[in-house]
mmCIF file of C-alpha atoms and ligand atoms in Angstrom:
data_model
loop_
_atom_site.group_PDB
_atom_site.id
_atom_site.type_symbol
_atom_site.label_atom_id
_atom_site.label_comp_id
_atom_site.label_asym_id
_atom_site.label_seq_id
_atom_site.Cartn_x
_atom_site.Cartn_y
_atom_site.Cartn_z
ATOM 1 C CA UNK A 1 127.464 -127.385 -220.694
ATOM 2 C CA UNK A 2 125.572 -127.452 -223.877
ATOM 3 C CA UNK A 3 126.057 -130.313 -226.427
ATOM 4 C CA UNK A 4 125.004 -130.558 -229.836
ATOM 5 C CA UNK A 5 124.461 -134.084 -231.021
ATOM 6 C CA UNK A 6 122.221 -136.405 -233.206
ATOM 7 C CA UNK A 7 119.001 -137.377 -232.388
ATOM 8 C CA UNK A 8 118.539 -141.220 -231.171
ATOM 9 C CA UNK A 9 114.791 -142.820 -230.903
ATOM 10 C CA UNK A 10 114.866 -142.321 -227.160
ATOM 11 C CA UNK A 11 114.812 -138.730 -227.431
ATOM 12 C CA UNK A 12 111.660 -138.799 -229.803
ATOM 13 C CA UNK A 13 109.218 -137.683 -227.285
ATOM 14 C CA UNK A 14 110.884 -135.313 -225.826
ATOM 15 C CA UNK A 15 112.095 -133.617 -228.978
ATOM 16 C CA UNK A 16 108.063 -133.385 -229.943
ATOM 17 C CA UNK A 17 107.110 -131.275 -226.678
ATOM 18 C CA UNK A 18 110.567 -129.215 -227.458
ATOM 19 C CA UNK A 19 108.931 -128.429 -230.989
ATOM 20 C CA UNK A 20 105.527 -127.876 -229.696
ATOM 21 C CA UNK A 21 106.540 -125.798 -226.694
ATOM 22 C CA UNK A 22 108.838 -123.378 -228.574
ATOM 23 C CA UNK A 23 106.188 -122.861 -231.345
ATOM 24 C CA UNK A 24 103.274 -122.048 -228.962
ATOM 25 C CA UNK A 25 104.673 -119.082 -228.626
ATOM 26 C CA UNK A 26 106.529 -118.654 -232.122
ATOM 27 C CA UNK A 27 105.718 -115.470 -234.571
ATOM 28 C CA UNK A 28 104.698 -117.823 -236.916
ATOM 29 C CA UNK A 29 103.803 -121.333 -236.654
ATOM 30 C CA UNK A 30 100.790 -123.610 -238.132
ATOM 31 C CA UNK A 31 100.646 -125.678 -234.818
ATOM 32 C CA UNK A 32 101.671 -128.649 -236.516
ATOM 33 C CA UNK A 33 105.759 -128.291 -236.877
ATOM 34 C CA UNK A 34 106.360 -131.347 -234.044
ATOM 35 C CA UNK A 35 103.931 -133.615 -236.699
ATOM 36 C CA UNK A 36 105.640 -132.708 -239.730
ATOM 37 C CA UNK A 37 108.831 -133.938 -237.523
ATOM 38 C CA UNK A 38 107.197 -137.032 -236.770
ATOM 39 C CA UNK A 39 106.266 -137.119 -240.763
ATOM 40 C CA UNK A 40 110.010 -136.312 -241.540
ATOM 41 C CA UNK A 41 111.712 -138.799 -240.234
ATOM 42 C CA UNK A 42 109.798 -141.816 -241.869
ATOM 43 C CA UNK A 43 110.042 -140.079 -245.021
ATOM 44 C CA UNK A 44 112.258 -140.437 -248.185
ATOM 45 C CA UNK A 45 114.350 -137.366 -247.134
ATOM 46 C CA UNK A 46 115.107 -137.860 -243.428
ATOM 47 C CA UNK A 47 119.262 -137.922 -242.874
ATOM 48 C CA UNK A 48 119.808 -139.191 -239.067
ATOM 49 C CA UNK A 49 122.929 -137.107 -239.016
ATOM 50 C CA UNK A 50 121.238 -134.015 -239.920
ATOM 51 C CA UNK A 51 118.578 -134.485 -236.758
ATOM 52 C CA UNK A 52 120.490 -132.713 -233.921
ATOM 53 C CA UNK A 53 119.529 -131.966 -230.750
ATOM 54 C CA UNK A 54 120.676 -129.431 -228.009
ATOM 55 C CA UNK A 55 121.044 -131.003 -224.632
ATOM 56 C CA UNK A 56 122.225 -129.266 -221.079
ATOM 57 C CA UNK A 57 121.767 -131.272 -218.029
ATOM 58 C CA UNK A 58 120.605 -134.311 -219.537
ATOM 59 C CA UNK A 59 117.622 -131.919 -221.284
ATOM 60 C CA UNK A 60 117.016 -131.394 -224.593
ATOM 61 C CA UNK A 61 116.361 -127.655 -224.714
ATOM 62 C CA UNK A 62 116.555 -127.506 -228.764
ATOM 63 C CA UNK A 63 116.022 -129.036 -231.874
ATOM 64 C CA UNK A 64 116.880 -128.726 -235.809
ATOM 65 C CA UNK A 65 116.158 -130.982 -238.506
ATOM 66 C CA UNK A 66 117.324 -130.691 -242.595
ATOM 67 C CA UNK A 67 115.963 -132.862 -244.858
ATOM 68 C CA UNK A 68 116.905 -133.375 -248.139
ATOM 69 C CA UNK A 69 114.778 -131.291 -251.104
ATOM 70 C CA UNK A 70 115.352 -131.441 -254.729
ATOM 71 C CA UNK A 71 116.199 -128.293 -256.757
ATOM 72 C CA UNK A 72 117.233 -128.755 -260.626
ATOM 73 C CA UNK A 73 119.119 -132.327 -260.894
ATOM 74 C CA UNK A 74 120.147 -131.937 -256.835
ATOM 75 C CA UNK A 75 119.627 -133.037 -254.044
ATOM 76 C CA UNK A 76 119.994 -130.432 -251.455
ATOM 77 C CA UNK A 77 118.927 -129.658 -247.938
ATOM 78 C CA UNK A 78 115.985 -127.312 -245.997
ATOM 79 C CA UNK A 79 116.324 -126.597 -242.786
ATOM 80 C CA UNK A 80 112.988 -126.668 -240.631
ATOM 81 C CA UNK A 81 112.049 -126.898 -238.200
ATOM 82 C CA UNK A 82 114.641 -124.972 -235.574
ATOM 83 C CA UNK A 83 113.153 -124.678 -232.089
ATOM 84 C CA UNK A 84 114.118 -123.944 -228.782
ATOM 85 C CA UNK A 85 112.671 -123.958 -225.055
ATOM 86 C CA UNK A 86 111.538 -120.372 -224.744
ATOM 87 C CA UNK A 87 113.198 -120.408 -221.546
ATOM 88 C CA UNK A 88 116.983 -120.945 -223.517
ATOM 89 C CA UNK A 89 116.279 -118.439 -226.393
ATOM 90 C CA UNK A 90 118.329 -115.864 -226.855
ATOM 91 C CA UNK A 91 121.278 -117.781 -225.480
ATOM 92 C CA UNK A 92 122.933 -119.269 -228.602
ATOM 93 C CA UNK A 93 121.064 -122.669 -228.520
ATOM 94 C CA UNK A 94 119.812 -122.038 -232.283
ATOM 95 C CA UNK A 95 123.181 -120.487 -233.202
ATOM 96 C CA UNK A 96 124.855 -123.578 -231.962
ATOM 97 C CA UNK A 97 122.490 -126.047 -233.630
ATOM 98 C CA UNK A 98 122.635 -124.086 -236.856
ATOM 99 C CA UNK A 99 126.357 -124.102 -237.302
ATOM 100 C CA UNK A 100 126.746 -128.149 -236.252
ATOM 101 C CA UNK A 101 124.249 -128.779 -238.970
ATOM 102 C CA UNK A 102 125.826 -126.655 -241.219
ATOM 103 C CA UNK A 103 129.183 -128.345 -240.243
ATOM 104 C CA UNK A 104 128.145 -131.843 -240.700
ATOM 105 C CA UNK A 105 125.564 -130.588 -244.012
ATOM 106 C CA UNK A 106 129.309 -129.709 -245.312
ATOM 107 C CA UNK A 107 130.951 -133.192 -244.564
ATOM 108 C CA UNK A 108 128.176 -134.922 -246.415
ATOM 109 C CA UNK A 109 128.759 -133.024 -249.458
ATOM 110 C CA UNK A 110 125.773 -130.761 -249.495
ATOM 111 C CA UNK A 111 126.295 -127.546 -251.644
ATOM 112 C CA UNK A 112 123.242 -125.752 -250.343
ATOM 113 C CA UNK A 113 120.706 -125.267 -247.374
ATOM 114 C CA UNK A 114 117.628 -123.518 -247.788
ATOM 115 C CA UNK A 115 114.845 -122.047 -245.375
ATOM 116 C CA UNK A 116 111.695 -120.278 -245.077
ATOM 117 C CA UNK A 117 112.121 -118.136 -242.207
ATOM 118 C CA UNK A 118 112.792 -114.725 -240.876
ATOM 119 C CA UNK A 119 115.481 -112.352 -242.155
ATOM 120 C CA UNK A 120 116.843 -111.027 -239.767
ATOM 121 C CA UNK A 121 117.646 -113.978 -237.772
ATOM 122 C CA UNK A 122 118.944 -116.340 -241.216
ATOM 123 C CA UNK A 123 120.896 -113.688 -242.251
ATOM 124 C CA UNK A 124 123.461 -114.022 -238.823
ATOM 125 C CA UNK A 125 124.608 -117.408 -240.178
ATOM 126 C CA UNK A 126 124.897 -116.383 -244.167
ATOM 127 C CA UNK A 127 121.336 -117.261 -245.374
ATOM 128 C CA UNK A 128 121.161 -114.964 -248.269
ATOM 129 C CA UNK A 129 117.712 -114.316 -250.681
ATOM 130 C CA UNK A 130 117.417 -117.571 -252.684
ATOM 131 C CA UNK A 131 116.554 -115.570 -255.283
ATOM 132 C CA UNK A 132 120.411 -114.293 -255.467
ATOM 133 C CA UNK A 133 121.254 -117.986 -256.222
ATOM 134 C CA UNK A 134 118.309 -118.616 -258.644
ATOM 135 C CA UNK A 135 117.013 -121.114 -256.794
ATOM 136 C CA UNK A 136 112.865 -120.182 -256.786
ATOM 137 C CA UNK A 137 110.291 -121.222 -254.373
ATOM 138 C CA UNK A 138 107.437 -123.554 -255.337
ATOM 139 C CA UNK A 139 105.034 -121.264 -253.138
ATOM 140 C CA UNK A 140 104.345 -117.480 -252.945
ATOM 141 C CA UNK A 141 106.464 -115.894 -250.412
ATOM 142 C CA UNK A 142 108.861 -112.648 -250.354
ATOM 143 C CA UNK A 143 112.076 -113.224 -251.682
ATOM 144 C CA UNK A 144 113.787 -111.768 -248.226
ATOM 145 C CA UNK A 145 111.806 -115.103 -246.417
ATOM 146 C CA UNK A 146 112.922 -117.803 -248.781
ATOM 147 C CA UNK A 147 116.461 -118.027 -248.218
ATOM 148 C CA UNK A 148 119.669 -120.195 -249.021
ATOM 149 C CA UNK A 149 123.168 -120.696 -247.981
ATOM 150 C CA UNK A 150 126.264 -121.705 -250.397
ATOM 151 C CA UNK A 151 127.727 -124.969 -248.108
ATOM 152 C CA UNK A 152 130.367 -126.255 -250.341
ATOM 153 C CA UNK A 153 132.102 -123.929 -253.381
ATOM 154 C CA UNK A 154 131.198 -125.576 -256.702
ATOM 155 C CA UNK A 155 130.934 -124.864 -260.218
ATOM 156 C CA UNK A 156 127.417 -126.976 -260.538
ATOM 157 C CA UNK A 157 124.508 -125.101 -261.357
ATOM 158 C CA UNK A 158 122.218 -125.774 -258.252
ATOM 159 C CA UNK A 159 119.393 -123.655 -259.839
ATOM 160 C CA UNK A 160 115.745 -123.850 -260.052
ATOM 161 C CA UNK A 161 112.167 -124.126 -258.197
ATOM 162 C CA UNK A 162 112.499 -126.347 -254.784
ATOM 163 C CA UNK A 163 110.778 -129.901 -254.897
ATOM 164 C CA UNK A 164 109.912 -130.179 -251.073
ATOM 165 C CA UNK A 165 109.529 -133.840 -249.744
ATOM 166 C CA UNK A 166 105.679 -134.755 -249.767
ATOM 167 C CA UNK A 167 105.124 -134.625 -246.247
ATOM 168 C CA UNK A 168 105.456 -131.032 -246.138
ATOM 169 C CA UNK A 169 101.830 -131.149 -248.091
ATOM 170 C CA UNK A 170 103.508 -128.362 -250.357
HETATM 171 C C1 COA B 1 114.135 -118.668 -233.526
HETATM 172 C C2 COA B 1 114.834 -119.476 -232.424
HETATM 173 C C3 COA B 1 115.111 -120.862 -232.926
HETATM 174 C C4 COA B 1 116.144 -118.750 -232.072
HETATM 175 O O1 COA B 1 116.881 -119.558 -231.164
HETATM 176 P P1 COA B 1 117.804 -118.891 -230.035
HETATM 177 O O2 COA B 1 118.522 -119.992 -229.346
HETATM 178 O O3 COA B 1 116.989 -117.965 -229.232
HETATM 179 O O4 COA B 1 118.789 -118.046 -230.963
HETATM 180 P P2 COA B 1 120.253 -117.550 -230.555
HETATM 181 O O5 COA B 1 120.315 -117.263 -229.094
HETATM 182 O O6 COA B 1 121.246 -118.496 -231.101
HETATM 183 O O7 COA B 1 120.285 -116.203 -231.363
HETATM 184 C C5 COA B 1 121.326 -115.821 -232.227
HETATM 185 C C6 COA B 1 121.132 -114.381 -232.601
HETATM 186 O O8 COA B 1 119.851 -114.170 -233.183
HETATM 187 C C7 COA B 1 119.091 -113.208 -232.445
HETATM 188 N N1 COA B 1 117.709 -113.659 -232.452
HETATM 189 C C8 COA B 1 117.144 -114.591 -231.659
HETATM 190 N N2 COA B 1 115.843 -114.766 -232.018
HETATM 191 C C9 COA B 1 115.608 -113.927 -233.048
HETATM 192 C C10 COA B 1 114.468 -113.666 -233.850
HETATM 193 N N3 COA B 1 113.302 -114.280 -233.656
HETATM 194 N N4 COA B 1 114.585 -112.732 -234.843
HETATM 195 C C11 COA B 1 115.752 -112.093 -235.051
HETATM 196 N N5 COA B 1 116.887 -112.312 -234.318
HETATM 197 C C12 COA B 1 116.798 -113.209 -233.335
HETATM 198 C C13 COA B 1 119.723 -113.198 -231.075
HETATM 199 O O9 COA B 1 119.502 -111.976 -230.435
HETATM 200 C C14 COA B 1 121.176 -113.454 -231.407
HETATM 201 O O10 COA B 1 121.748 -112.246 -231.902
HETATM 202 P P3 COA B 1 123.286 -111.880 -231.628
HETATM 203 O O11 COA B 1 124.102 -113.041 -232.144
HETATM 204 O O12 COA B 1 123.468 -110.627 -232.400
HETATM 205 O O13 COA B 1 123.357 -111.728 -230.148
HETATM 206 C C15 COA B 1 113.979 -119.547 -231.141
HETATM 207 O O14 COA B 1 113.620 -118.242 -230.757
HETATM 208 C C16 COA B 1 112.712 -120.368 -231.297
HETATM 209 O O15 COA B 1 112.700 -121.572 -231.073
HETATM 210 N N6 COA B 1 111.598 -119.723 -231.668
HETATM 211 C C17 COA B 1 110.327 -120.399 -231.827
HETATM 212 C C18 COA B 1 110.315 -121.316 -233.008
HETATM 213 C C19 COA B 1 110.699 -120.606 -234.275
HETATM 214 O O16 COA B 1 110.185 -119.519 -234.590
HETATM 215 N N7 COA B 1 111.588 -121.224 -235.039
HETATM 216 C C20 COA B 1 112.104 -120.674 -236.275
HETATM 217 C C21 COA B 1 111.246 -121.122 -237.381
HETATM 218 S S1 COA B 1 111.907 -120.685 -238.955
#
């Protein structure tokens, strides 16, 4: 049975060869998405409840992590990195972390998630352009790859270019 719960320190190193082993083989990585965890989550913008990991027989076989951003006067939420053992893709791990986050992203009062990603997959869980909600990316990158996703309905204008956390060297 697969179970979707929050990271705990014990489950640090074994979350960092999850990250590195799914992105050896990733379409696009930089090789350095299990250090930017390890960055993350002594940084200003780390939320323990928003560090989830996918476990099935007492292994972790997936990971996702949103940290909190700044866009206009708000704080909001990225989501990066999402990884999974090549061996469980393709079996709902990353749908099943993605929905918990979005679940619990919700219950903290979040009113938006964003990520840099591909299209195609984003798009399954209601990741729409950014662009569509006016809220810009502080780098050059197609507006189908920088996407967002409306958590909570409000009337507060969550608009403007993204202010990642530093360790993200953006
Ligand atoms: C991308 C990744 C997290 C997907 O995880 P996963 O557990 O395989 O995804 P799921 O099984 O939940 O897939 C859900 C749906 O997306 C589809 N899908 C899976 N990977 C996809 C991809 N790379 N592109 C487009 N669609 C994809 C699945 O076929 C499935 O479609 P369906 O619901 O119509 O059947 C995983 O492949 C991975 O860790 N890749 C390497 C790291 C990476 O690239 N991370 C993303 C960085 S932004």
């Amino acid at each position: 049975m697969l179970k979707i719960r929050q990271e705990n320190i014990k489950d640090y190193k074994e979350v960092y060869n999850v990250i590195k082993t799914a992105f050896e083989t990733a379409e696009h990585s930089n090789g350095n998405e299990q250090d930017l965890v390890v960055a993350l989550r002594n940084g200003d913008g780390y939320i323990p409840e928003l560090s989830l990991v996918a476990e099935t027989n007492g292994q972790i076989v997936g990971y996702i992590l949103f940290t909190k951003i700044i866009i206009g006067k708000y704080v909001e939420l990225a989501l990066a990195p999402l990884a999974v053992l090549p061996e469980y893709q393709k079996q709902g791990v990353g749908s099943k972390l993605i929905k918990e986050g979005h679940k619990i992203a919700k219950s903290l009062g979040y009113h938006y998630s964003i990520v840099l990603g591909s299209e195609n997959y984003y798009s399954k869980f209601g990741y729409i352009p950014a662009i569509q909600y006016e809220i810009k990316s502080p780098f050059d990158v197609p507006n189908e790859n920088f996407m967002a996703i409306k958590l909570n309905n409000t009337n507060i204008e969550v608009k403007g270019i993204v202010e990642y956390p530093k360790e993200f060297g953006i």
